[in-house]
Amino acid sequence: MNILLLGSGGREHALAWAIAQNPKCDRLIAAPGNAGIAALADCVDLDIEDPATVAAYAAHNGIDFVVIGPEAPLAAGVADALRARDILTFGPSAAAAQLEASKTFTKQICDACGAPTASYAHFTDAAAAKAYVLAQGAPIVIKADGLAAGKGVTVAMDVQTALAALEDLFTGGDDAEVVIEAFLQGEEASFFVLCDGTDILPIGTAQDHKRAFDGDTGPNTGGMGAYSPAPIMTPEVTQKALDQIVRPTLAEMAARGTPYQGVLYVGLMIDDGQPRLVEYNVRFGDPECQVLMLRLGAQALDALLACARGTLAETTLNWAPDHALTVVLAAKGYPGPYAKGTEIRGADHAANDPLVQIFHAGTKNEGPRLLANGGRVLNVTARGDTLAEARARVYSAVARIDWGDAQFRTDIGWRALKSDSD
Ligand code: AMP
Ligand code: GLY
């Protein structure tokens, strides 16, 4: 079959790597792709956030299956436009993508279906929001929603920080929408579940490292490294997450006439064996996808196809009892300002161990040279019988990459490795 993959990050390189290995894939086309994806796929330049453009391209180029990587095309309705032309598509409708696009929507779904999550209140008025913070006290969590979404999340350990975050959000204009949540204690994990509108298939657990620097310090980033599986996701916690959070949410979405079809990224906080929902995303995590794909390989395509076709009930995954870990090499300065165009040498050589894969994120080819072209640039990823073995493989590959502008964490996996030795 001819497969079109949308996106250009490390997540999409990992998806391309798994998809291209499956004999069902005759031709892989990526839009827009990156230098790593270009070795596996034909890259085309398309406006992937424009539903009509993507649907017309797929219809006119004999595309049998479209895999949508990032959230922006999903929220824009690209999956809807493709399905309207009867093109098999992996990814939820724009209506179902509200689970990521709107924090208020997700909270309302949780209220309706009883999924455990932090208690919350929604505000469009600064004075009322500040009064609420003063009444609740700290720690407390302030989240921008709606038009202010770019401004993100503040986990405020004291009232002053919470009030300052509100000040900042409400100075943006009259349209600010803010969700204020109770602070959840515990350890975070990401749980990925394929949903075909009726049935589900869990497709792995992972833990991300969101802070820029070692010891979970520094600013929040898109993610600096991940490993899979997440030891905190014991069979009991996984069962609770499915029974109390995932299944009720999917039933509520279906009852509203907007069934969820795609991968549901369930961001959990686990405290004393009880999972609570922190957030949903409507796509694979980046870099969590890299560790999941390395562990799954070619069968990932069969699972994505079953998800799109509605045949997950007949699908199983064969998991090796192994571990995978990925370290993100970012450009110095990320997530703040950073340079583009610096040269990376030795990436091919570093990946010559069959248990190591280097997934590209912000890279481009210029003649024979590989250049950095973004904030997060490479994902050095490896498998091992143990997490410690996977990690040793990753860091020895990192040491073989010659890129003077790299910034990366040296402690990815610390939490799981610490609990191993407890
Ligand atoms: P979100 O964008 O909702 O995923 O929030 C980003 C990050 O903020 C999460 O990954 C958590 O680390 C943290 N966070 C969000 N909500 C809460 C909460 N209610 N309690 C504690 N930490 C939170
Ligand atoms: N790694 C976090 C995310 O993909 O949202």
PDB file of C-alpha atoms in Angstrom, residues 123-401:
ATOM      1  CA  PHE A 123     -12.519  31.488  34.867  1.00  0.00           C
ATOM      2  CA  THR A 124     -12.779  34.223  32.289  1.00  0.00           C
ATOM      3  CA  ASP A 125     -12.492  36.970  34.863  1.00  0.00           C
ATOM      4  CA  ALA A 126      -9.257  37.968  36.624  1.00  0.00           C
ATOM      5  CA  ALA A 127     -10.795  39.143  39.909  1.00  0.00           C
ATOM      6  CA  ALA A 128     -12.819  35.944  40.365  1.00  0.00           C
ATOM      7  CA  ALA A 129      -9.763  33.793  39.506  1.00  0.00           C
ATOM      8  CA  LYS A 130      -7.575  35.639  42.028  1.00  0.00           C
ATOM      9  CA  ALA A 131     -10.232  35.360  44.739  1.00  0.00           C
ATOM     10  CA  TYR A 132     -10.417  31.618  44.072  1.00  0.00           C
ATOM     11  CA  VAL A 133      -6.624  31.233  44.416  1.00  0.00           C
ATOM     12  CA  LEU A 134      -6.664  33.206  47.676  1.00  0.00           C
ATOM     13  CA  ALA A 135      -9.450  31.002  49.009  1.00  0.00           C
ATOM     14  CA  GLN A 136      -7.816  27.711  47.938  1.00  0.00           C
ATOM     15  CA  GLY A 137      -4.193  28.510  48.843  1.00  0.00           C
ATOM     16  CA  ALA A 138      -1.106  26.799  47.394  1.00  0.00           C
ATOM     17  CA  PRO A 139       0.163  24.558  45.875  1.00  0.00           C
ATOM     18  CA  ILE A 140      -2.204  25.145  42.986  1.00  0.00           C
ATOM     19  CA  VAL A 141      -1.998  24.811  39.206  1.00  0.00           C
ATOM     20  CA  ILE A 142      -2.876  27.552  36.714  1.00  0.00           C
ATOM     21  CA  LYS A 143      -3.519  26.543  33.085  1.00  0.00           C
ATOM     22  CA  ALA A 144      -4.252  28.752  30.113  1.00  0.00           C
ATOM     23  CA  ASP A 145      -7.030  27.555  27.856  1.00  0.00           C
ATOM     24  CA  GLY A 146      -8.790  28.721  24.742  1.00  0.00           C
ATOM     25  CA  LEU A 147      -7.161  31.669  22.997  1.00  0.00           C
ATOM     26  CA  ALA A 148      -4.452  32.007  25.668  1.00  0.00           C
ATOM     27  CA  ALA A 149      -3.299  28.401  25.245  1.00  0.00           C
ATOM     28  CA  GLY A 150       0.263  29.247  24.153  1.00  0.00           C
ATOM     29  CA  LYS A 151       1.057  30.508  27.652  1.00  0.00           C
ATOM     30  CA  GLY A 152       0.929  27.049  29.188  1.00  0.00           C
ATOM     31  CA  VAL A 153       0.875  25.684  32.705  1.00  0.00           C
ATOM     32  CA  THR A 154       2.193  27.083  36.003  1.00  0.00           C
ATOM     33  CA  VAL A 155       2.544  24.670  38.894  1.00  0.00           C
ATOM     34  CA  ALA A 156       2.555  27.286  41.673  1.00  0.00           C
ATOM     35  CA  MET A 157       4.030  26.205  45.004  1.00  0.00           C
ATOM     36  CA  ASP A 158       2.977  29.495  46.614  1.00  0.00           C
ATOM     37  CA  VAL A 159       0.083  31.925  46.234  1.00  0.00           C
ATOM     38  CA  GLN A 160       2.286  34.776  44.926  1.00  0.00           C
ATOM     39  CA  THR A 161       3.418  32.654  41.963  1.00  0.00           C
ATOM     40  CA  ALA A 162      -0.176  31.690  41.219  1.00  0.00           C
ATOM     41  CA  LEU A 163      -1.334  35.317  41.313  1.00  0.00           C
ATOM     42  CA  ALA A 164       1.559  36.371  39.068  1.00  0.00           C
ATOM     43  CA  ALA A 165       0.621  33.654  36.548  1.00  0.00           C
ATOM     44  CA  LEU A 166      -2.976  34.916  36.508  1.00  0.00           C
ATOM     45  CA  GLU A 167      -1.785  38.495  36.096  1.00  0.00           C
ATOM     46  CA  ASP A 168       0.230  37.399  33.086  1.00  0.00           C
ATOM     47  CA  LEU A 169      -2.642  35.438  31.500  1.00  0.00           C
ATOM     48  CA  PHE A 170      -5.273  38.112  31.997  1.00  0.00           C
ATOM     49  CA  THR A 171      -3.110  40.964  30.669  1.00  0.00           C
ATOM     50  CA  GLY A 172      -3.332  39.222  27.251  1.00  0.00           C
ATOM     51  CA  GLY A 173      -6.804  40.678  26.722  1.00  0.00           C
ATOM     52  CA  ASP A 174     -10.452  40.101  27.505  1.00  0.00           C
ATOM     53  CA  ASP A 175     -10.595  36.657  25.939  1.00  0.00           C
ATOM     54  CA  ALA A 176      -8.409  34.812  28.455  1.00  0.00           C
ATOM     55  CA  GLU A 177      -9.759  31.495  29.657  1.00  0.00           C
ATOM     56  CA  VAL A 178      -8.096  29.919  32.644  1.00  0.00           C
ATOM     57  CA  VAL A 179      -8.474  26.568  34.361  1.00  0.00           C
ATOM     58  CA  ILE A 180      -7.316  26.465  37.995  1.00  0.00           C
ATOM     59  CA  GLU A 181      -6.669  22.979  39.316  1.00  0.00           C
ATOM     60  CA  ALA A 182      -5.831  21.338  42.601  1.00  0.00           C
ATOM     61  CA  PHE A 183      -2.184  20.228  42.747  1.00  0.00           C
ATOM     62  CA  LEU A 184      -1.768  16.478  42.280  1.00  0.00           C
ATOM     63  CA  GLN A 185       0.962  14.707  44.211  1.00  0.00           C
ATOM     64  CA  GLY A 186       2.723  11.667  42.779  1.00  0.00           C
ATOM     65  CA  GLU A 187       4.765  10.315  39.885  1.00  0.00           C
ATOM     66  CA  GLU A 188       3.853  10.949  36.235  1.00  0.00           C
ATOM     67  CA  ALA A 189       3.589   8.352  33.483  1.00  0.00           C
ATOM     68  CA  SER A 190       2.353   8.367  29.903  1.00  0.00           C
ATOM     69  CA  PHE A 191       0.012   5.585  28.823  1.00  0.00           C
ATOM     70  CA  PHE A 192      -0.803   5.085  25.133  1.00  0.00           C
ATOM     71  CA  VAL A 193      -4.019   3.408  24.049  1.00  0.00           C
ATOM     72  CA  LEU A 194      -5.204   2.770  20.500  1.00  0.00           C
ATOM     73  CA  CYS A 195      -8.956   3.296  20.156  1.00  0.00           C
ATOM     74  CA  ASP A 196     -10.975   2.411  17.058  1.00  0.00           C
ATOM     75  CA  GLY A 197     -14.240   3.999  18.185  1.00  0.00           C
ATOM     76  CA  THR A 198     -15.389   0.771  19.857  1.00  0.00           C
ATOM     77  CA  ASP A 199     -12.440  -1.314  21.031  1.00  0.00           C
ATOM     78  CA  ILE A 200      -9.083  -0.473  22.551  1.00  0.00           C
ATOM     79  CA  LEU A 201      -5.541  -1.825  22.464  1.00  0.00           C
ATOM     80  CA  PRO A 202      -2.947  -0.490  24.941  1.00  0.00           C
ATOM     81  CA  ILE A 203       0.238   0.268  23.002  1.00  0.00           C
ATOM     82  CA  GLY A 204       2.729   0.904  25.762  1.00  0.00           C
ATOM     83  CA  THR A 205       3.796   3.032  28.688  1.00  0.00           C
ATOM     84  CA  ALA A 206       6.644   5.514  28.987  1.00  0.00           C
ATOM     85  CA  GLN A 207       8.067   8.230  31.183  1.00  0.00           C
ATOM     86  CA  ASP A 208       9.150  11.536  29.730  1.00  0.00           C
ATOM     87  CA  HIS A 209      11.651  14.087  31.123  1.00  0.00           C
ATOM     88  CA  LYS A 210      10.131  17.515  30.559  1.00  0.00           C
ATOM     89  CA  ARG A 211      12.733  19.758  32.196  1.00  0.00           C
ATOM     90  CA  ALA A 212      15.730  20.949  30.186  1.00  0.00           C
ATOM     91  CA  PHE A 213      18.514  20.013  32.615  1.00  0.00           C
ATOM     92  CA  ASP A 214      19.760  17.169  34.793  1.00  0.00           C
ATOM     93  CA  GLY A 215      17.997  16.557  38.068  1.00  0.00           C
ATOM     94  CA  ASP A 216      14.672  17.718  36.545  1.00  0.00           C
ATOM     95  CA  THR A 217      15.760  21.361  36.725  1.00  0.00           C
ATOM     96  CA  GLY A 218      15.491  24.230  34.252  1.00  0.00           C
ATOM     97  CA  PRO A 219      12.619  25.258  31.997  1.00  0.00           C
ATOM     98  CA  ASN A 220       9.952  22.930  30.627  1.00  0.00           C
ATOM     99  CA  THR A 221      10.590  21.569  27.132  1.00  0.00           C
ATOM    100  CA  GLY A 222       8.783  19.310  24.676  1.00  0.00           C
ATOM    101  CA  GLY A 223      10.642  16.402  26.322  1.00  0.00           C
ATOM    102  CA  MET A 224      14.368  15.663  26.678  1.00  0.00           C
ATOM    103  CA  GLY A 225      14.263  11.874  26.882  1.00  0.00           C
ATOM    104  CA  ALA A 226      12.030   8.926  27.662  1.00  0.00           C
ATOM    105  CA  TYR A 227      12.020   5.252  28.438  1.00  0.00           C
ATOM    106  CA  SER A 228       9.573   2.393  28.109  1.00  0.00           C
ATOM    107  CA  PRO A 229       8.066   0.568  29.896  1.00  0.00           C
ATOM    108  CA  ALA A 230       7.275   2.819  32.885  1.00  0.00           C
ATOM    109  CA  PRO A 231       7.725   0.653  36.006  1.00  0.00           C
ATOM    110  CA  ILE A 232       5.127   2.682  37.908  1.00  0.00           C
ATOM    111  CA  MET A 233       2.492   1.382  35.459  1.00  0.00           C
ATOM    112  CA  THR A 234       2.069  -1.946  37.216  1.00  0.00           C
ATOM    113  CA  PRO A 235      -0.683  -4.268  35.937  1.00  0.00           C
ATOM    114  CA  GLU A 236      -2.949  -3.012  38.767  1.00  0.00           C
ATOM    115  CA  VAL A 237      -2.390   0.672  37.985  1.00  0.00           C
ATOM    116  CA  THR A 238      -2.854  -0.031  34.265  1.00  0.00           C
ATOM    117  CA  GLN A 239      -6.145  -1.804  34.925  1.00  0.00           C
ATOM    118  CA  LYS A 240      -7.389   1.092  37.076  1.00  0.00           C
ATOM    119  CA  ALA A 241      -6.400   3.600  34.384  1.00  0.00           C
ATOM    120  CA  LEU A 242      -8.325   1.613  31.767  1.00  0.00           C
ATOM    121  CA  ASP A 243     -11.423   0.994  33.918  1.00  0.00           C
ATOM    122  CA  GLN A 244     -11.686   4.360  35.669  1.00  0.00           C
ATOM    123  CA  ILE A 245     -10.324   6.785  33.067  1.00  0.00           C
ATOM    124  CA  VAL A 246      -9.892   5.488  29.510  1.00  0.00           C
ATOM    125  CA  ARG A 247     -13.048   3.397  29.027  1.00  0.00           C
ATOM    126  CA  PRO A 248     -15.430   5.928  30.671  1.00  0.00           C
ATOM    127  CA  THR A 249     -13.914   8.734  28.565  1.00  0.00           C
ATOM    128  CA  LEU A 250     -14.318   6.767  25.333  1.00  0.00           C
ATOM    129  CA  ALA A 251     -17.896   5.828  26.231  1.00  0.00           C
ATOM    130  CA  GLU A 252     -18.679   9.499  26.910  1.00  0.00           C
ATOM    131  CA  MET A 253     -17.110  10.555  23.592  1.00  0.00           C
ATOM    132  CA  ALA A 254     -19.113   7.910  21.724  1.00  0.00           C
ATOM    133  CA  ALA A 255     -22.338   8.883  23.519  1.00  0.00           C
ATOM    134  CA  ARG A 256     -21.813  12.485  22.380  1.00  0.00           C
ATOM    135  CA  GLY A 257     -21.615  11.329  18.762  1.00  0.00           C
ATOM    136  CA  THR A 258     -17.867  12.042  18.551  1.00  0.00           C
ATOM    137  CA  PRO A 259     -16.221   8.617  18.981  1.00  0.00           C
ATOM    138  CA  TYR A 260     -12.471   8.692  19.442  1.00  0.00           C
ATOM    139  CA  GLN A 261     -10.389   6.971  16.781  1.00  0.00           C
ATOM    140  CA  GLY A 262      -6.616   7.124  17.012  1.00  0.00           C
ATOM    141  CA  VAL A 263      -4.045   6.941  19.782  1.00  0.00           C
ATOM    142  CA  LEU A 264      -5.073   8.416  23.107  1.00  0.00           C
ATOM    143  CA  TYR A 265      -2.087   9.684  25.089  1.00  0.00           C
ATOM    144  CA  VAL A 266      -3.152   9.460  28.704  1.00  0.00           C
ATOM    145  CA  GLY A 267      -0.972  11.644  30.954  1.00  0.00           C
ATOM    146  CA  LEU A 268      -1.316  10.261  34.476  1.00  0.00           C
ATOM    147  CA  MET A 269      -0.245  11.214  37.985  1.00  0.00           C
ATOM    148  CA  ILE A 270       0.031   8.111  40.155  1.00  0.00           C
ATOM    149  CA  ASP A 271      -0.084   8.385  43.899  1.00  0.00           C
ATOM    150  CA  ASP A 272      -0.209   5.403  46.203  1.00  0.00           C
ATOM    151  CA  GLY A 273      -1.353   3.096  43.384  1.00  0.00           C
ATOM    152  CA  GLN A 274      -4.166   5.419  42.257  1.00  0.00           C
ATOM    153  CA  PRO A 275      -3.905   6.974  38.769  1.00  0.00           C
ATOM    154  CA  ARG A 276      -5.438  10.382  38.111  1.00  0.00           C
ATOM    155  CA  LEU A 277      -5.700  12.097  34.743  1.00  0.00           C
ATOM    156  CA  VAL A 278      -3.413  15.099  34.234  1.00  0.00           C
ATOM    157  CA  GLU A 279      -4.096  15.567  30.526  1.00  0.00           C
ATOM    158  CA  TYR A 280      -5.035  13.886  27.304  1.00  0.00           C
ATOM    159  CA  ASN A 281      -3.181  14.303  24.043  1.00  0.00           C
ATOM    160  CA  VAL A 282      -4.620  13.037  20.779  1.00  0.00           C
ATOM    161  CA  ARG A 283      -1.342  11.795  19.254  1.00  0.00           C
ATOM    162  CA  PHE A 284       1.759   9.879  20.253  1.00  0.00           C
ATOM    163  CA  GLY A 285       4.166  11.642  22.599  1.00  0.00           C
ATOM    164  CA  ASP A 286       7.447  12.972  21.296  1.00  0.00           C
ATOM    165  CA  PRO A 287       9.927  11.509  22.387  1.00  0.00           C
ATOM    166  CA  GLU A 288       7.785   8.718  23.933  1.00  0.00           C
ATOM    167  CA  CYS A 289       6.864   7.417  20.463  1.00  0.00           C
ATOM    168  CA  GLN A 290      10.535   6.757  19.706  1.00  0.00           C
ATOM    169  CA  VAL A 291      10.861   4.207  22.511  1.00  0.00           C
ATOM    170  CA  LEU A 292       7.498   2.597  21.744  1.00  0.00           C
ATOM    171  CA  MET A 293       8.316   2.181  18.041  1.00  0.00           C
ATOM    172  CA  LEU A 294      11.777   0.798  18.740  1.00  0.00           C
ATOM    173  CA  ARG A 295      10.185  -1.894  20.908  1.00  0.00           C
ATOM    174  CA  LEU A 296       7.329  -2.654  18.486  1.00  0.00           C
ATOM    175  CA  GLY A 297       8.988  -2.484  15.067  1.00  0.00           C
ATOM    176  CA  ALA A 298       7.014  -3.480  11.953  1.00  0.00           C
ATOM    177  CA  GLN A 299       3.908  -4.678  13.831  1.00  0.00           C
ATOM    178  CA  ALA A 300       3.179  -1.043  14.704  1.00  0.00           C
ATOM    179  CA  LEU A 301       1.809  -0.565  11.163  1.00  0.00           C
ATOM    180  CA  ASP A 302      -0.610  -3.493  11.598  1.00  0.00           C
ATOM    181  CA  ALA A 303      -1.851  -1.937  14.846  1.00  0.00           C
ATOM    182  CA  LEU A 304      -2.303   1.523  13.273  1.00  0.00           C
ATOM    183  CA  LEU A 305      -4.187  -0.048  10.351  1.00  0.00           C
ATOM    184  CA  ALA A 306      -6.441  -2.028  12.717  1.00  0.00           C
ATOM    185  CA  CYS A 307      -7.112   1.191  14.629  1.00  0.00           C
ATOM    186  CA  ALA A 308      -8.156   2.980  11.437  1.00  0.00           C
ATOM    187  CA  ARG A 309     -10.212   0.026  10.148  1.00  0.00           C
ATOM    188  CA  GLY A 310     -12.017  -0.680  13.418  1.00  0.00           C
ATOM    189  CA  THR A 311     -10.528  -4.148  13.902  1.00  0.00           C
ATOM    190  CA  LEU A 312      -8.606  -3.682  17.149  1.00  0.00           C
ATOM    191  CA  ALA A 313     -10.658  -6.440  18.821  1.00  0.00           C
ATOM    192  CA  GLU A 314      -8.833  -8.933  16.572  1.00  0.00           C
ATOM    193  CA  THR A 315      -5.385  -7.397  17.066  1.00  0.00           C
ATOM    194  CA  THR A 316      -2.652  -8.325  19.519  1.00  0.00           C
ATOM    195  CA  LEU A 317       0.867  -7.009  19.969  1.00  0.00           C
ATOM    196  CA  ASN A 318       3.928  -9.132  20.651  1.00  0.00           C
ATOM    197  CA  TRP A 319       6.018  -7.377  23.236  1.00  0.00           C
ATOM    198  CA  ALA A 320       9.600  -8.462  23.806  1.00  0.00           C
ATOM    199  CA  PRO A 321      10.402  -8.368  27.539  1.00  0.00           C
ATOM    200  CA  ASP A 322      12.885  -5.572  26.899  1.00  0.00           C
ATOM    201  CA  HIS A 323      13.406  -1.893  27.579  1.00  0.00           C
ATOM    202  CA  ALA A 324      14.077   1.123  25.388  1.00  0.00           C
ATOM    203  CA  LEU A 325      15.462   4.542  26.221  1.00  0.00           C
ATOM    204  CA  THR A 326      15.937   7.692  24.171  1.00  0.00           C
ATOM    205  CA  VAL A 327      18.009  10.810  24.795  1.00  0.00           C
ATOM    206  CA  VAL A 328      17.202  14.031  22.941  1.00  0.00           C
ATOM    207  CA  LEU A 329      20.144  16.015  21.593  1.00  0.00           C
ATOM    208  CA  ALA A 330      18.931  19.604  21.421  1.00  0.00           C
ATOM    209  CA  ALA A 331      20.644  22.725  20.099  1.00  0.00           C
ATOM    210  CA  LYS A 332      22.374  24.764  22.867  1.00  0.00           C
ATOM    211  CA  GLY A 333      19.931  27.300  24.292  1.00  0.00           C
ATOM    212  CA  TYR A 334      16.783  25.210  23.675  1.00  0.00           C
ATOM    213  CA  PRO A 335      13.977  25.807  24.748  1.00  0.00           C
ATOM    214  CA  GLY A 336      15.129  29.455  24.475  1.00  0.00           C
ATOM    215  CA  PRO A 337      16.845  30.917  21.399  1.00  0.00           C
ATOM    216  CA  TYR A 338      19.307  28.599  19.635  1.00  0.00           C
ATOM    217  CA  ALA A 339      21.410  28.519  16.452  1.00  0.00           C
ATOM    218  CA  LYS A 340      20.415  26.629  13.303  1.00  0.00           C
ATOM    219  CA  GLY A 341      22.722  25.299  10.612  1.00  0.00           C
ATOM    220  CA  THR A 342      25.518  23.871  12.775  1.00  0.00           C
ATOM    221  CA  GLU A 343      27.044  20.691  11.352  1.00  0.00           C
ATOM    222  CA  ILE A 344      26.577  17.257  12.937  1.00  0.00           C
ATOM    223  CA  ARG A 345      29.179  14.584  12.165  1.00  0.00           C
ATOM    224  CA  GLY A 346      29.289  10.891  12.950  1.00  0.00           C
ATOM    225  CA  ALA A 347      25.540  10.256  13.389  1.00  0.00           C
ATOM    226  CA  ASP A 348      25.565   7.307  10.947  1.00  0.00           C
ATOM    227  CA  HIS A 349      28.616   5.793  12.571  1.00  0.00           C
ATOM    228  CA  ALA A 350      27.064   6.173  16.039  1.00  0.00           C
ATOM    229  CA  ALA A 351      24.065   4.079  14.960  1.00  0.00           C
ATOM    230  CA  ASN A 352      26.015   1.072  13.668  1.00  0.00           C
ATOM    231  CA  ASP A 353      24.931  -1.100  16.605  1.00  0.00           C
ATOM    232  CA  PRO A 354      21.719  -2.905  15.490  1.00  0.00           C
ATOM    233  CA  LEU A 355      20.117  -2.167  18.868  1.00  0.00           C
ATOM    234  CA  VAL A 356      20.645   1.589  18.419  1.00  0.00           C
ATOM    235  CA  GLN A 357      18.558   3.889  16.212  1.00  0.00           C
ATOM    236  CA  ILE A 358      19.049   7.591  15.750  1.00  0.00           C
ATOM    237  CA  PHE A 359      15.758   9.277  14.992  1.00  0.00           C
ATOM    238  CA  HIS A 360      16.008  12.745  13.512  1.00  0.00           C
ATOM    239  CA  ALA A 361      13.866  15.682  14.600  1.00  0.00           C
ATOM    240  CA  GLY A 362      15.115  19.132  13.460  1.00  0.00           C
ATOM    241  CA  THR A 363      17.687  18.154  10.821  1.00  0.00           C
ATOM    242  CA  LYS A 364      18.297  18.840   7.158  1.00  0.00           C
ATOM    243  CA  ASN A 365      20.717  17.629   4.528  1.00  0.00           C
ATOM    244  CA  GLU A 366      22.899  20.100   2.670  1.00  0.00           C
ATOM    245  CA  GLY A 367      24.815  18.122   0.086  1.00  0.00           C
ATOM    246  CA  PRO A 368      26.657  15.459   2.059  1.00  0.00           C
ATOM    247  CA  ARG A 369      26.427  17.446   5.304  1.00  0.00           C
ATOM    248  CA  LEU A 370      23.873  16.950   8.060  1.00  0.00           C
ATOM    249  CA  LEU A 371      22.796  20.236   9.659  1.00  0.00           C
ATOM    250  CA  ALA A 372      20.800  21.058  12.785  1.00  0.00           C
ATOM    251  CA  ASN A 373      17.541  22.711  11.802  1.00  0.00           C
ATOM    252  CA  GLY A 374      15.488  22.974  15.003  1.00  0.00           C
ATOM    253  CA  GLY A 375      15.481  22.955  18.808  1.00  0.00           C
ATOM    254  CA  ARG A 376      15.238  19.225  19.386  1.00  0.00           C
ATOM    255  CA  VAL A 377      17.535  17.722  16.761  1.00  0.00           C
ATOM    256  CA  LEU A 378      18.361  14.020  17.275  1.00  0.00           C
ATOM    257  CA  ASN A 379      16.890  11.223  19.400  1.00  0.00           C
ATOM    258  CA  VAL A 380      19.521   8.639  20.228  1.00  0.00           C
ATOM    259  CA  THR A 381      17.496   5.526  21.047  1.00  0.00           C
ATOM    260  CA  ALA A 382      18.430   1.981  22.082  1.00  0.00           C
ATOM    261  CA  ARG A 383      16.972  -1.278  23.354  1.00  0.00           C
ATOM    262  CA  GLY A 384      18.353  -3.573  26.008  1.00  0.00           C
ATOM    263  CA  ASP A 385      17.396  -6.539  28.155  1.00  0.00           C
ATOM    264  CA  THR A 386      17.456  -4.112  31.059  1.00  0.00           C
ATOM    265  CA  LEU A 387      16.926  -0.362  31.215  1.00  0.00           C
ATOM    266  CA  ALA A 388      20.508   0.065  32.439  1.00  0.00           C
ATOM    267  CA  GLU A 389      21.783  -1.771  29.345  1.00  0.00           C
ATOM    268  CA  ALA A 390      19.625   0.342  27.010  1.00  0.00           C
ATOM    269  CA  ARG A 391      20.860   3.495  28.709  1.00  0.00           C
ATOM    270  CA  ALA A 392      24.540   2.492  28.469  1.00  0.00           C
ATOM    271  CA  ARG A 393      24.080   1.831  24.745  1.00  0.00           C
ATOM    272  CA  VAL A 394      22.424   5.216  24.218  1.00  0.00           C
ATOM    273  CA  TYR A 395      25.109   7.223  26.004  1.00  0.00           C
ATOM    274  CA  SER A 396      27.930   5.389  24.255  1.00  0.00           C
ATOM    275  CA  ALA A 397      26.292   6.236  20.895  1.00  0.00           C
ATOM    276  CA  VAL A 398      25.856   9.865  22.032  1.00  0.00           C
ATOM    277  CA  ALA A 399      29.598  10.007  22.744  1.00  0.00           C
ATOM    278  CA  ARG A 400      30.337   9.020  19.128  1.00  0.00           C
ATOM    279  CA  ILE A 401      28.355  11.937  17.679  1.00  0.00           C
TER     280      ILE A 401
END
